[in-house]
Every structure is written in structure tokens, then in C-alpha cells.
Coordinates of C-alpha atoms (C1' of nucleotides) in Angstrom, one line a residue:
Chain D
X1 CA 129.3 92.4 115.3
X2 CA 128.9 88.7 115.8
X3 CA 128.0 86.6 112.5
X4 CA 125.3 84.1 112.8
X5 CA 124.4 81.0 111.3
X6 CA 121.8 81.2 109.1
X7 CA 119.1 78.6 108.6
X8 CA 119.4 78.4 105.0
X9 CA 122.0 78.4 102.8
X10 CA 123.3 81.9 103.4
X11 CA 126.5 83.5 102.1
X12 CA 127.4 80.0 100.6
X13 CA 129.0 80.6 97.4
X14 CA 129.4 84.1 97.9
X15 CA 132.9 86.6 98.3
X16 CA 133.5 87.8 101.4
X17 CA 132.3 91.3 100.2
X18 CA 128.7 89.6 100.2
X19 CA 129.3 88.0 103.3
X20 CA 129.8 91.6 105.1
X21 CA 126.7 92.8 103.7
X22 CA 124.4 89.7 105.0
X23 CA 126.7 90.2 108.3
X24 CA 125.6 94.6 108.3
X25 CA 122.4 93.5 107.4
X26 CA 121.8 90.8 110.5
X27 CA 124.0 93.1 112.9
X28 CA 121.1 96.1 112.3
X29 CA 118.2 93.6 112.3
X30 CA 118.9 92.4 115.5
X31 CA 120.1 95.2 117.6
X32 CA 117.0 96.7 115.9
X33 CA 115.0 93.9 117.6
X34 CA 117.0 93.9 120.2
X35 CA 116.4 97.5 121.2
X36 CA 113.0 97.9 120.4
X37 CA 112.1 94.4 122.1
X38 CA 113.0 96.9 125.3
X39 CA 112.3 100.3 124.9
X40 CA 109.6 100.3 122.0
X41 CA 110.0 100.4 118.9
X42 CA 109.0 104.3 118.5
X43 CA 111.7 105.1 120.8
X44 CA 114.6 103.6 119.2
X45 CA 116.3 106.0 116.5
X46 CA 117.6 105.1 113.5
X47 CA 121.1 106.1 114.9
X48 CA 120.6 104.3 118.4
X49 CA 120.4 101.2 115.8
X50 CA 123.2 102.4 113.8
X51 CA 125.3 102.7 116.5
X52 CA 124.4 99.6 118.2
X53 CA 125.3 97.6 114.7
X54 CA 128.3 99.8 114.7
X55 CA 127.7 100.9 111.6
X56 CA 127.3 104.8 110.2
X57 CA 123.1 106.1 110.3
X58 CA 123.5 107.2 106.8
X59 CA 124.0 102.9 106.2
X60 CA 120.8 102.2 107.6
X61 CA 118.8 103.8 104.7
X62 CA 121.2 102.1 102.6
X63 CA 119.8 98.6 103.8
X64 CA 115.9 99.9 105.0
X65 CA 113.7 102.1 103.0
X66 CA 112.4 103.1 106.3
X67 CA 112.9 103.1 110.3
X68 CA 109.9 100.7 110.6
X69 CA 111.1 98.1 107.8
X70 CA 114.1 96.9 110.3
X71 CA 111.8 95.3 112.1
X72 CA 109.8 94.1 109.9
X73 CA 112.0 92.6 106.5
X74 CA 113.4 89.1 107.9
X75 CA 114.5 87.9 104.4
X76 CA 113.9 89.4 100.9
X77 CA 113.9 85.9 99.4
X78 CA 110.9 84.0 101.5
X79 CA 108.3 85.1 99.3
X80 CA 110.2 83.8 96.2
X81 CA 110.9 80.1 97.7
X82 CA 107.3 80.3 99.0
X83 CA 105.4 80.6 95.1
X84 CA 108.6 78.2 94.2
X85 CA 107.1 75.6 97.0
X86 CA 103.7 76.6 95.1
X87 CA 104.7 75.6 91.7
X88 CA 106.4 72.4 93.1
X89 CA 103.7 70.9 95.1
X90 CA 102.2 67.7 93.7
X91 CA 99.3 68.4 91.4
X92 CA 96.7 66.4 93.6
X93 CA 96.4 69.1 96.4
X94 CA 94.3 71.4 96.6
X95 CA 95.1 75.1 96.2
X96 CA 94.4 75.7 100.0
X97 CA 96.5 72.4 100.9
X98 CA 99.5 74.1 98.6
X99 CA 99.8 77.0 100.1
X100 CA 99.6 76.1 103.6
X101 CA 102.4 73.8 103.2
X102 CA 104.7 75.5 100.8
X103 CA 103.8 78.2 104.2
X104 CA 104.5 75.4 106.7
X105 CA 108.2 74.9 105.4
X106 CA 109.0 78.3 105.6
X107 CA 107.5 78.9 109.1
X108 CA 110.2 76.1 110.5
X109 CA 112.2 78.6 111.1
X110 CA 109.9 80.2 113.4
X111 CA 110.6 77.6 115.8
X112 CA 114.8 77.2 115.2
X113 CA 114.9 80.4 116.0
X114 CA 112.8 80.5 119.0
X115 CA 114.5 83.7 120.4
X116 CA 114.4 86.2 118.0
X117 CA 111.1 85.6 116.9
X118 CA 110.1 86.1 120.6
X119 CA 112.1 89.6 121.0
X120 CA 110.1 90.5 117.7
X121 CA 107.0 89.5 119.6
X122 CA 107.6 91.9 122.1
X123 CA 108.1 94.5 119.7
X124 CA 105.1 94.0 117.6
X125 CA 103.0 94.1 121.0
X126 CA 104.3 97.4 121.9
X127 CA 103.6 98.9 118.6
X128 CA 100.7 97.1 116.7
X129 CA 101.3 99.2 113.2
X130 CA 104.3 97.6 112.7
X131 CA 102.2 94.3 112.5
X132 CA 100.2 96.2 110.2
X133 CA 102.6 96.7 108.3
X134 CA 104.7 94.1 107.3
X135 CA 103.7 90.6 108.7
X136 CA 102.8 87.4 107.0
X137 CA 103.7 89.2 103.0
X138 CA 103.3 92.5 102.9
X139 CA 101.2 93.6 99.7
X140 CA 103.3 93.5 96.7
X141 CA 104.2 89.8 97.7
X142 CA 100.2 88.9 98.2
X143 CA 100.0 90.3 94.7
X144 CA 102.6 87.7 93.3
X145 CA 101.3 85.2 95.5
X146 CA 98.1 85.4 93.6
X147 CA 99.6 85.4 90.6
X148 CA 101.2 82.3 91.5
X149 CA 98.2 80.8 92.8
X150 CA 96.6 82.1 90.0
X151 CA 98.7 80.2 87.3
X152 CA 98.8 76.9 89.5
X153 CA 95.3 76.9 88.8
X154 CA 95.0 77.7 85.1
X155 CA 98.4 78.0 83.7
X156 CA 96.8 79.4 80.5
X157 CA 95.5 82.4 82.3
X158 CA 95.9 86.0 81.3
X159 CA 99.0 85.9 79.6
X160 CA 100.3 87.8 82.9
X161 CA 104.4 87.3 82.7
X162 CA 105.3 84.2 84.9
X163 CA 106.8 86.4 88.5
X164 CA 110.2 84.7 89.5
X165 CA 113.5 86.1 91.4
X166 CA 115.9 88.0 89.9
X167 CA 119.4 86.4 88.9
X168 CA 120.8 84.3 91.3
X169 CA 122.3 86.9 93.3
X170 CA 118.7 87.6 94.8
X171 CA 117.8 90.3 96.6
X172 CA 119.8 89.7 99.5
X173 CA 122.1 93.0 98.7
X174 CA 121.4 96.8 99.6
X175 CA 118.0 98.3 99.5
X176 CA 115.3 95.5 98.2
X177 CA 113.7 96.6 95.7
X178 CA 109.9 95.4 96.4
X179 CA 107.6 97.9 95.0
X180 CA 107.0 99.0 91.8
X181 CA 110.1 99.6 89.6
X182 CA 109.1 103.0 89.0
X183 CA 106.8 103.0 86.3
X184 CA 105.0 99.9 87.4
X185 CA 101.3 99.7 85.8
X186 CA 99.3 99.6 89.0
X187 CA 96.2 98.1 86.9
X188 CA 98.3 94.9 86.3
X189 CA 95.9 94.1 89.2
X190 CA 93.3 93.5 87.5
X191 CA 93.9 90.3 85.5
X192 CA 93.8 88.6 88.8
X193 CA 90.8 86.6 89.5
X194 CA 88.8 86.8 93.3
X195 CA 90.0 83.4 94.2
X196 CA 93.8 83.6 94.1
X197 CA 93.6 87.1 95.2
X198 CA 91.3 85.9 98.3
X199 CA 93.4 82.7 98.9
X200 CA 96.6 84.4 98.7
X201 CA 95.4 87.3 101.7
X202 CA 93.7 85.0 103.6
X203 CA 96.8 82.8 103.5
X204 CA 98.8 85.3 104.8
X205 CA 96.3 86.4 107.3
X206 CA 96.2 83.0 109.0
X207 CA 99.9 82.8 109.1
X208 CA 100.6 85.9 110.8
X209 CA 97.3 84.8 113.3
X210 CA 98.9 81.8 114.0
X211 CA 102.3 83.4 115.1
X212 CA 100.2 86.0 117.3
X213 CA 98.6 83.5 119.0
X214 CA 101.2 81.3 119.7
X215 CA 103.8 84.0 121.0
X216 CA 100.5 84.5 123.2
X217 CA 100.4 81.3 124.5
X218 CA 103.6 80.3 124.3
X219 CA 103.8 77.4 126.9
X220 CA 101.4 74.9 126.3
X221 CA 101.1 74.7 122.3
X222 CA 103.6 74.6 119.8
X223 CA 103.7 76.6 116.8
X224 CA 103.2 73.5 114.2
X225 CA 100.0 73.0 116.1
X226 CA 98.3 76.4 116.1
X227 CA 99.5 76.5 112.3
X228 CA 97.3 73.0 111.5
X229 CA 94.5 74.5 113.5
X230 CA 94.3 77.7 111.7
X231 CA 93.9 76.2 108.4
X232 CA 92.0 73.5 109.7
X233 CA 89.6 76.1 110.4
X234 CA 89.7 77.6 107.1
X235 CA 89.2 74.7 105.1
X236 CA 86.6 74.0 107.1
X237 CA 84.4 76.9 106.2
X238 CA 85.3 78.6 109.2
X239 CA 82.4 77.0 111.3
X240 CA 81.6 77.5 115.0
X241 CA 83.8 75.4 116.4
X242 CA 82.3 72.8 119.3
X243 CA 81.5 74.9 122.3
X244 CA 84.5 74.0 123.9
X245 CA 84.9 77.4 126.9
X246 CA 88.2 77.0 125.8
X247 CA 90.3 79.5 127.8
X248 CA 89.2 77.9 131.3
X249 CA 92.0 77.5 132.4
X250 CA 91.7 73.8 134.5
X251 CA 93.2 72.5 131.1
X252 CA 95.9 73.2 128.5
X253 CA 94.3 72.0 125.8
X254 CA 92.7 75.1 123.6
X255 CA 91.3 74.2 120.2
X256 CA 89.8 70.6 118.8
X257 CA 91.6 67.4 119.3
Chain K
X1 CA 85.2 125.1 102.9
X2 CA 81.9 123.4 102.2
X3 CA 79.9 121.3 105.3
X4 CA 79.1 118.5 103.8
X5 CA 75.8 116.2 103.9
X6 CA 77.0 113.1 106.0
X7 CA 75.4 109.7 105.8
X8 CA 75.2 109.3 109.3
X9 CA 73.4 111.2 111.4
X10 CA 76.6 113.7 112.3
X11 CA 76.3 116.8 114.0
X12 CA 73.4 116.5 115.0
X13 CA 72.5 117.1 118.7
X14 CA 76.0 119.1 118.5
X15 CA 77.1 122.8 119.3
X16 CA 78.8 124.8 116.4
X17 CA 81.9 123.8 117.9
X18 CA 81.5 120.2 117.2
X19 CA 79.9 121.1 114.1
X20 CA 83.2 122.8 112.7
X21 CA 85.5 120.3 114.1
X22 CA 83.8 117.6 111.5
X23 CA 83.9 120.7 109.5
X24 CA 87.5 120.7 109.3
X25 CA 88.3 117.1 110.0
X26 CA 86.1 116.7 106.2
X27 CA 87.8 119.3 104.6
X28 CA 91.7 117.9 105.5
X29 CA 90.4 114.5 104.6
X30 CA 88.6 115.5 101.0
X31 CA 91.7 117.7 100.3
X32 CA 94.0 115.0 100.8
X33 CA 92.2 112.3 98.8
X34 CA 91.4 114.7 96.1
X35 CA 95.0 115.6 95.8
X36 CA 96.9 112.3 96.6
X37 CA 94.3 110.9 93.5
X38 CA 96.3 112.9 91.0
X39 CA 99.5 113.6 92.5
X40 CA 100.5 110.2 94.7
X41 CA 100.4 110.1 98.2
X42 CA 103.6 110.4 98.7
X43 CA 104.2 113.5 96.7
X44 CA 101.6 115.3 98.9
X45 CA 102.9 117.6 101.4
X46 CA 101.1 118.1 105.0
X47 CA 101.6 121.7 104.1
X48 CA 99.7 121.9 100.6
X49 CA 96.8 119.5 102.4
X50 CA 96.6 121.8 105.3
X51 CA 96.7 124.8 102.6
X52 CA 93.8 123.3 100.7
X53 CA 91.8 122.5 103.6
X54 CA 92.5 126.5 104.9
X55 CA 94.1 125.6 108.2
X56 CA 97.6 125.9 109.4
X57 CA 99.7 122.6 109.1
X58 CA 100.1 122.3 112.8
X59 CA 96.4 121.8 113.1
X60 CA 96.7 118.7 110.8
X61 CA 98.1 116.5 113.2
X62 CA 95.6 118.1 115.9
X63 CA 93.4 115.7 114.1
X64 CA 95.7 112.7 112.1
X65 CA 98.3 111.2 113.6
X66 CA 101.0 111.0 110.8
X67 CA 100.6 112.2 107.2
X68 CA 99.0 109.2 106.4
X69 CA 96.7 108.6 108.5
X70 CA 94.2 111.1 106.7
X71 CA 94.0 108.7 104.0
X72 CA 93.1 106.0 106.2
X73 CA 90.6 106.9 108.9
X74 CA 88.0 107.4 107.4
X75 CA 85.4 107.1 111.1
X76 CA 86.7 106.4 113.9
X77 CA 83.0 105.0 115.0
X78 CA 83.1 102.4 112.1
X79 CA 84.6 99.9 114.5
X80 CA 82.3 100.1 117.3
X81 CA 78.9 100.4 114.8
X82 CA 79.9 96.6 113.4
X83 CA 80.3 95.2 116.9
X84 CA 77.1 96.3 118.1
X85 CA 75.6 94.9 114.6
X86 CA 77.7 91.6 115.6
X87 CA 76.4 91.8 119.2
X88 CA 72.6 92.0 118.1
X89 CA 72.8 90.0 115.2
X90 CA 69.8 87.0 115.4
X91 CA 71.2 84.3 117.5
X92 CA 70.2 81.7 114.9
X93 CA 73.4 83.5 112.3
X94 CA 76.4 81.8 112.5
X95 CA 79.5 84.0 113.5
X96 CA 80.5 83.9 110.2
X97 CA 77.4 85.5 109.0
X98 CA 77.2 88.1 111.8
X99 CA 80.1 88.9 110.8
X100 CA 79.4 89.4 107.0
X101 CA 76.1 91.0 107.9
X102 CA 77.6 93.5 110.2
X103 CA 80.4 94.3 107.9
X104 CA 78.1 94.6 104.2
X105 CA 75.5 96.9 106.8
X106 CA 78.7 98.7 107.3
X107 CA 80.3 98.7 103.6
X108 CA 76.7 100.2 102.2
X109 CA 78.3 103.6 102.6
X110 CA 81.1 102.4 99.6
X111 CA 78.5 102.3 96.9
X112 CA 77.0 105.3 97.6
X113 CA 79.7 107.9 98.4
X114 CA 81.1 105.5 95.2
X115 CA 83.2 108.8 94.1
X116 CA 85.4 109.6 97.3
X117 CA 85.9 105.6 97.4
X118 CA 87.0 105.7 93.6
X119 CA 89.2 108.4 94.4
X120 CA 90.8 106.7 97.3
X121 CA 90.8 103.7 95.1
X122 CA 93.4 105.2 93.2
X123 CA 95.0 106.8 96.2
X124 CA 95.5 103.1 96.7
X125 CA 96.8 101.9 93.4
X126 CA 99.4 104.7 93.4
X127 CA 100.8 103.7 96.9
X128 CA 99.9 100.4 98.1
X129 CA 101.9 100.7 101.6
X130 CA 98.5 102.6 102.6
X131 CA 96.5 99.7 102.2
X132 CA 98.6 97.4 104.1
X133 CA 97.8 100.4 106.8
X134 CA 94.8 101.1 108.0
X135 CA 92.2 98.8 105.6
X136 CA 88.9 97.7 106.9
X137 CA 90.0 97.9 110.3
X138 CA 93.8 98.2 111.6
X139 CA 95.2 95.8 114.2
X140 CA 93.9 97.3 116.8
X141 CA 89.8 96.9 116.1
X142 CA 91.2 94.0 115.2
X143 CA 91.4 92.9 118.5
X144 CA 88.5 94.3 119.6
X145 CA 86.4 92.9 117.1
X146 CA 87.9 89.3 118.5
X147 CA 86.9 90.0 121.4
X148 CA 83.0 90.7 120.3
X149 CA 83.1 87.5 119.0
X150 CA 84.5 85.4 121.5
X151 CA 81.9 87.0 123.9
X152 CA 79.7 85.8 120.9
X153 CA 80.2 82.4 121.1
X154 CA 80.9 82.2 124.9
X155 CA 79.2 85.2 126.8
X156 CA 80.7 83.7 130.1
X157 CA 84.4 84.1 128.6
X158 CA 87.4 84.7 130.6
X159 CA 85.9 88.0 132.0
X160 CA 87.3 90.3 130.1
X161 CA 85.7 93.3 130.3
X162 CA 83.3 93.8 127.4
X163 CA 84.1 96.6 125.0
X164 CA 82.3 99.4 124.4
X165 CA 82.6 102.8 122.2
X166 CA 83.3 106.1 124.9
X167 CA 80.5 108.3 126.4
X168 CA 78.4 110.0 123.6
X169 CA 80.1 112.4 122.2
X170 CA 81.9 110.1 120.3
X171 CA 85.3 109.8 119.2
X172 CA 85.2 112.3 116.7
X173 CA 87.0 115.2 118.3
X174 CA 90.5 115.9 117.9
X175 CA 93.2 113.4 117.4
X176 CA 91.4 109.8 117.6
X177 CA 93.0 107.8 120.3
X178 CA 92.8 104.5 118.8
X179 CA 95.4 103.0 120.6
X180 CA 96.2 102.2 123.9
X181 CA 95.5 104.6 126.4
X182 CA 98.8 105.0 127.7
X183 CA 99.7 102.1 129.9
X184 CA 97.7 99.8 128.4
X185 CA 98.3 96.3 129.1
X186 CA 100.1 94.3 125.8
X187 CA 99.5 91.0 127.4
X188 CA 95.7 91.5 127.1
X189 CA 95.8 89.6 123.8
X190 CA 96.5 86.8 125.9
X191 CA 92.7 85.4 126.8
X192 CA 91.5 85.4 123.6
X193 CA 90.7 82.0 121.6
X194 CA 92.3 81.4 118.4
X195 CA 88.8 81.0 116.4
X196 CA 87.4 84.6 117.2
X197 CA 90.9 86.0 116.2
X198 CA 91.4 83.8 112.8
X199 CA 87.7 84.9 112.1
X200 CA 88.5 88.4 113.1
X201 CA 91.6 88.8 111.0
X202 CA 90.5 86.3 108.1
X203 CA 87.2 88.8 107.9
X204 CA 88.7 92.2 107.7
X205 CA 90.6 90.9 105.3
X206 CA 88.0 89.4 103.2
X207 CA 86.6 93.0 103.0
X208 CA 90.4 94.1 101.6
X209 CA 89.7 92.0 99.2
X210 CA 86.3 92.6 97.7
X211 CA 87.1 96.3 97.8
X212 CA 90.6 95.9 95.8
X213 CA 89.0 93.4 93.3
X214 CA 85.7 96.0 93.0
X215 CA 88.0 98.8 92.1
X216 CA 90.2 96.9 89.6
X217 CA 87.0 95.1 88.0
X218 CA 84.7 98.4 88.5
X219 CA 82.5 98.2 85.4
X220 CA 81.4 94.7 85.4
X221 CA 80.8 93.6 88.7
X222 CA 79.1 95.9 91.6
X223 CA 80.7 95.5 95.0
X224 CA 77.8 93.7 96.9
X225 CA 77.8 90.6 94.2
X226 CA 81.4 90.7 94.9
X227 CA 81.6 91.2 98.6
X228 CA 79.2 88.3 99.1
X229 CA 81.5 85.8 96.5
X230 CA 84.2 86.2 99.0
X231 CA 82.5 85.0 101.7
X232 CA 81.0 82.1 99.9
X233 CA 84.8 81.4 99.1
X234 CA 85.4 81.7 102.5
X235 CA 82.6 80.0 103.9
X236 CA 82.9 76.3 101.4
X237 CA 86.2 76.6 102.8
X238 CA 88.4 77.9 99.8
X239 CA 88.1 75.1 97.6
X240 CA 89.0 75.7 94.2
X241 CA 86.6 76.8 92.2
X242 CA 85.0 75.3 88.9
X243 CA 87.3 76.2 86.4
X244 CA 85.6 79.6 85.3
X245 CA 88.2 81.7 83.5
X246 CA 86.2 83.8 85.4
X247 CA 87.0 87.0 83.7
X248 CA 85.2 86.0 80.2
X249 CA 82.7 88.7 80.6
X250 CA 79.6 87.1 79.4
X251 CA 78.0 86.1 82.3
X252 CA 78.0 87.6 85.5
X253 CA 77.6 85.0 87.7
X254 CA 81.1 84.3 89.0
X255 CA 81.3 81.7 91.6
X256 CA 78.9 78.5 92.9
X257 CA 75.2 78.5 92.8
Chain Y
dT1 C1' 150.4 95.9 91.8
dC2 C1' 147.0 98.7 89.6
dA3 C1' 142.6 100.2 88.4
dC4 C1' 137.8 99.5 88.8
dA5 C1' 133.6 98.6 91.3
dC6 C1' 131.1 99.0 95.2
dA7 C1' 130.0 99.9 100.1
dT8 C1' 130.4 103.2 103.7
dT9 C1' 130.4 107.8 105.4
dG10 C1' 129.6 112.9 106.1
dC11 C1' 127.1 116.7 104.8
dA12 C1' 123.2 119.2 103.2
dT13 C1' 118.3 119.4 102.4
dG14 C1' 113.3 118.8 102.9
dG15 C1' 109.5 116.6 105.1
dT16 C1' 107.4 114.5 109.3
dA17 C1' 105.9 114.8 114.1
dT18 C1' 105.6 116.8 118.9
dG19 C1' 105.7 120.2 122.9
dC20 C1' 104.9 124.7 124.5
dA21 C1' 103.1 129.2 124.9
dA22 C1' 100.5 133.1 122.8
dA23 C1' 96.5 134.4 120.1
dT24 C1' 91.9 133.7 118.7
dG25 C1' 87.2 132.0 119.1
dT26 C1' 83.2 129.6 121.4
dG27 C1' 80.0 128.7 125.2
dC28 C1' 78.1 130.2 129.3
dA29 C1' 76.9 132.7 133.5
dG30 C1' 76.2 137.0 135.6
Chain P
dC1 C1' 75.8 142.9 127.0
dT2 C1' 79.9 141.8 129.2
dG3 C1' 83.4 139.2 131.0
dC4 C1' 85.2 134.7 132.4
dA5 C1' 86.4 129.8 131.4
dC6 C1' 87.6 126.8 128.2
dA7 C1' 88.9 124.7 123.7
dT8 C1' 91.0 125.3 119.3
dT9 C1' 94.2 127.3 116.3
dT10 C1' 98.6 128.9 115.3
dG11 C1' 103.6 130.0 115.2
dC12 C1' 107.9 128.7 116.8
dA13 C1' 111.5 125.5 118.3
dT14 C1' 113.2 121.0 118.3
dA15 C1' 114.1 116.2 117.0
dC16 C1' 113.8 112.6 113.9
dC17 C1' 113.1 110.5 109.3
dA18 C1' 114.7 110.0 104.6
dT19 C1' 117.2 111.1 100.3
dG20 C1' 120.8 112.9 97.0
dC21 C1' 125.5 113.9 96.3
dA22 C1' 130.4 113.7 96.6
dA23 C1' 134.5 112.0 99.0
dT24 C1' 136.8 108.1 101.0
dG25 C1' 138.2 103.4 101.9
dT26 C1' 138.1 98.5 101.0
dG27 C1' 137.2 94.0 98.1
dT28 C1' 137.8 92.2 93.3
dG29 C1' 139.7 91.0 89.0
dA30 C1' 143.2 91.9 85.5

DNA sequence: TCACACATTGCATGGTATGCAAATGTGCAG
DNA sequence: CTGCACATTTGCATACCATGCAATGTGTGA
């Protein structure tokens, strides 16, 4: 099982006992994208994975809550260092503007790591639920998200306990534990107001868009691009944009100047 | 198992056949909300829903895919009703607006069966994976519904063929075949512009929204006022709005004039 | 080195999902 | 009314998903 360099500071001041899980944990992702990137993602067992990573099926579960989450879990921190990017940004931009580029510097990697991201392209075309599922932040993030938004925007809101990591080990270990710890209240929703809650969706929306439609038209635009147009769009009021036949295909150029 | 009184005209022009396939499709469907709303979704067997509903538990998936499926799909003809809406909506309407027409035509039916919704609401609460599911529409109406729009804005589009519902009868038989038929081609996605798929996406999730916020703000605020806030929001392009604690109940105006 | 902590593994169990063939029920022509 | 054609339901068998538990092996700190 090769190791890989991670973007980010991975397995930096860590044993090596960490360092094997991060290693277990990338060897399964990417056969899992590997495999599925071929065959489907239905038809690749948990144990064709296993096997591939070289590790036991019964390990699997003990990184994944379930066959589908392989594909979909990158890394358990990006939502974290996303409402951290949040909190940081200067007070001068707007909500919108925050988001999008505390979203912007995470997406980077979507380009340094060109390949994978188009194996799990593949994937996500062959079997559209998994996009469902878990792209942009899947729901218990978008609820921290808002929250975050939320607090940018009135940090004397609802008394709502400020949502950061855990310790500084993270959740980078077995199993993340995203949902509710058990006995979560699920009507802590409801201190949230509309606009976080509709920013923070609609945020996410636009990111996974933008990574659809530049995996579908991969050649002539970069990701950075698409990204600016999407929220470009959005903070426009979502206007119909200049005619503009678009797809014809005499000329690369798809969306506004 | 009781018929029940449908809001659409369903079973109409049908045989007794048809007439007990909606039978039993209702009955798996009530059962299951009824006892995922006490119990948790997850906690609820295939084999006590089929038990409720009075069919065998191999017949559910003659008519839901996966276990949790029957507390998505709700009509499989929702999809196709909002295109047409979009497709004949006054040409003077932006696509924004045909958009939000054809959806709050379409989101009527959640005030007034308001006691199945409320149940699913918590259904919902207690597992939020199933939102991230099948909401609004899933990924693949999705794409669909881009397409409407891009033959919207540019009836002389790159060709695609336009899309339409099946013959008739509907796709309210067994098993809905929502995806691709088979051999489908993946790289369809390809043609379509980035606007009608932001506004697509951005949409069905701004429909998310309002019904989570309705459903954790229930008394005060009745889902049209909120369904149209959203796509004011969305429309001014997200700007932050004025202050407004928002949630200070005495006054119910919550956004803009 | 020794003992502790933790990750991996095998095994057992229960639930999910599908294919196939027999039984049952509906619609329709004779 | 009767029998045929067809669709749906059902039971059975199978494979996979997912979890809990106990035993084992390896990293960590004393």
C-alpha cells in the first residue's frame, strides 16, 4: 500500500501509529475509487475493497459507517477549516463573498489532485446517489455551516454553543463521528435563521455544481473559472444570463466574459 | 387497508388493478412514515412495514427500491408535472420565476396533506441521511429539470432530445425506474449549460430549505410566506439581510419589503 | 523489558436486496 | 360461464451490508 503525500499537513506531528491509520484510510479510499471508477460503484464489495487495500473487510466498517461513504468522505476536517476560513475573513465581505472564498481555498485541491477527483467523477456518473449523498457537505456540516454563518452575522445570536473541532487530534482516526452523538436534540435546528440556513445550502449546492460541470467539460475551462461563474451568478440574483447559445460548439468560450 | 382520497386525480380512468397497486403502494408508504415518526427510520424493519401495510416483505421492493426509498418517493410524476408548469409558464417570467411558480404550484399539496408532511417532518429530524436523499427532487430530475430550462432559454439547444413523462399510464406501477434505463449514456450531462444546472440545483435546494425551516419554525410562520422569502434571498442575490434577529416573534414580516 | 492501549481480525448475527419459480388473482375473449 | 393470458404476490435461496464481541498482534510509554 503506497503512502501519498498529502496536500495539507497530514500525519505531521503524529506517531507512526497515526501515520498507519491515515495510510489504511487512503489505501481503501483509493482502491475504492479506483475500483468503482471501473466497474460501478454498486458492483464493487466491501471486500473487493478490503482486499484491494490489503486490509481485513471487518476494517472497513472500522473506518466507513457504510459501503457508500468510501467514496464519498475525502477528509473529516474540511468542514472544520472551512467555518475556520469563515470566522477569519475580513469583516468588510459580505456573507456570500466569505463563504465562497473560505470555499475557494479548500477547492484548490480539486485541481492538485487532478486525477483522483476525475476517477471520482466517473464514479459519481455511474451512480448519481452517491452524489446525493455526500457532495459539497453533507447535512450535519450545512447545519454547522449555518451556524457559523449564523454567528458571523450576529455574534450575539441565540446563545447556540460556538461549533469547533474536537482536540487537536481531529477526527482523522477510526469511524468519524458526524452525526448526532446519540442523544443529539434534533430541534437545535431551530434557532437557526432562513438566511444562514439558505446561504449555507446554496453554498454547497454551487460548489458541488461547479465540480459537475467542470469534470463535464473538462478541456476548455478550468475549475477556478466555473467556481467564479457560479457565484457570480448567485450574487447576481440568478438572472438570465445574455442569450449567449452557449454550447455551439464553433467556440470554447461557455459563460460571460 | 383504507384507499385513500388522493389530491390528484389518481385512479381515475384505471382498472381495479391499477386501482390496488396505488392501493398498496399508499398503504407501505403511510405505514412506513407512521412508524419511522415514532420509532426512527432506522429502527424500522422492511418486515414490520410490509406487516403493517398486509403484504409480504418481498412485495416491498416490488414497489421501493431500498428500505429507504419509501420515505422518499413520495410521486414519481412530481418531476414531470413542474416541467410542464416550467415549459408553459408566461414567456414574460424570468426562469427564476418559472421556476418558483412551477415548484410553490407543486409544493400546494404540503400545506394541505400538512399531517403526513409533519410526520415525515420528523421522520426527517430523527435521521437526516434521508434528507440528503431524495428531497425535492434527487439528482436525477435534477438533470432533467436542467434540461427544461436550458430548452427554456434556448429552444434551439444542442438538440437534445426534449424530455418527456412515459405513455399515460404513468409511472406509477411497480418499482419506479427513475434512473437510467439500462445503458444509459453518463456523458449526456455533457451539453448542458452551467446556468440551467446552477439554477436547477440552487432551486431544489431552495425548496429543502423552506420545508426544513417550515417544520422547525411550524407555529409562527406558514410555509408559503416562507417558501417565497427564500427566493427573494435568492433572487437580490443573497445579500445579507437587515439585521432582523429575525426570530423576535412580534412581527411576522421577516425579510425585505 | 513489561504492561497497557489500541488497531486489526475472525466469527456470529440480523437486516437489506435480488433472482427465480410456484401460487394466486385479474382482465378478457370465446 | 368458462378457460386462457397475463400480472402480481409470495416463499425460498442467495449474496451483500453492517454491527457487536472476543481474541490476537503491534505501537507506546514507563
Amino acid at each position: 500500500m503506497h503512502t501519498m503525500q498529502c496536500v495539507t499537513n497530514k500525519g505531521a506531528g503524529a506517531g507512526l501509529r497515526e501515520r498507519k491509520k491515515q495510510a489504511t484510510r487512503a489505501a481503501l479510499s483509493e482502491a475504492a475509487v479506483r475500483l468503482a471508477a471501473e466497474h460501478g460503484a454498486e458492483n464493487v464489495t466491501v471486500e473487493a475493497i478490503s482486499n484491494a487495500a490489503g486490509v481485513s473487510p471487518r476494517t472497513f466498517f472500522n473506518y466507513f459507517d457504510s459501503h457508500d461513504d468510501v467514496f464519498v468522505m475525502m477528509d473529516p476536517d474540511v468542514g472544520e477549516r472551512v467555518r475556520r476560513a469563515i470566522r477569519d475573513a475580513p469583516a468588510e465581505l459580505s456573507p456570500l463573498d466569505a463563504v465562497r472564498e473560505a470555499m475557494a481555498a479548500e477547492l484548490a485541491e480539486v485541481e492538485l489532485r487532478h486525477e483522483v477527483w476525475s476517477l471520482r467523477a466517473k464514479v459519481f456518473q455511474k451512480s448519481p446517489h452517491l452524489l446525493a449523498r455526500g457532495l459539497g457537505l453533507h447535512m450535519a456540516e450545512e447545519r454547522d455551516l449555518a451556524r457559523t454563518i449564523a454567528r458571523r452575522i450576529d455574534p450575539d445570536g441565540p446563545a447556540g454553543p460556538d461549533v469547533h473541532g474536537g482536540p487537536g487530534g481531529s477526527g482523522s482516526g477510526t469511524r468519524s463521528d458526524s452525526a448526532a452523538p446519540a442523544g443529539a436534540d434534533p430541534c437545535e435546528d431551530a434557532d437557526i435563521d432562513l438566511y444562514p440556513r439558505l446561504l449555507a445550502a446554496v453554498a454547497g449546492t454551487a460548489a458541488r455544481v461547479a465540480i459537475e460541470h467542470w469534470y463535464a467539460h473538462s478541456p476548455p475551462l478550468t475549475f477556478p473559472e466555473i467556481f467564479r461563474d457560479v457565484f457570480t451568478h448567485l450574487s447576481a440574483g440568478l438572472p438570465q444570463p445574455p442569450a449567449q447559445t452557449d454550447d455551439r460548439p464553433s467556440d470554447g468560450r461557455t459563460t460571460e466574459s
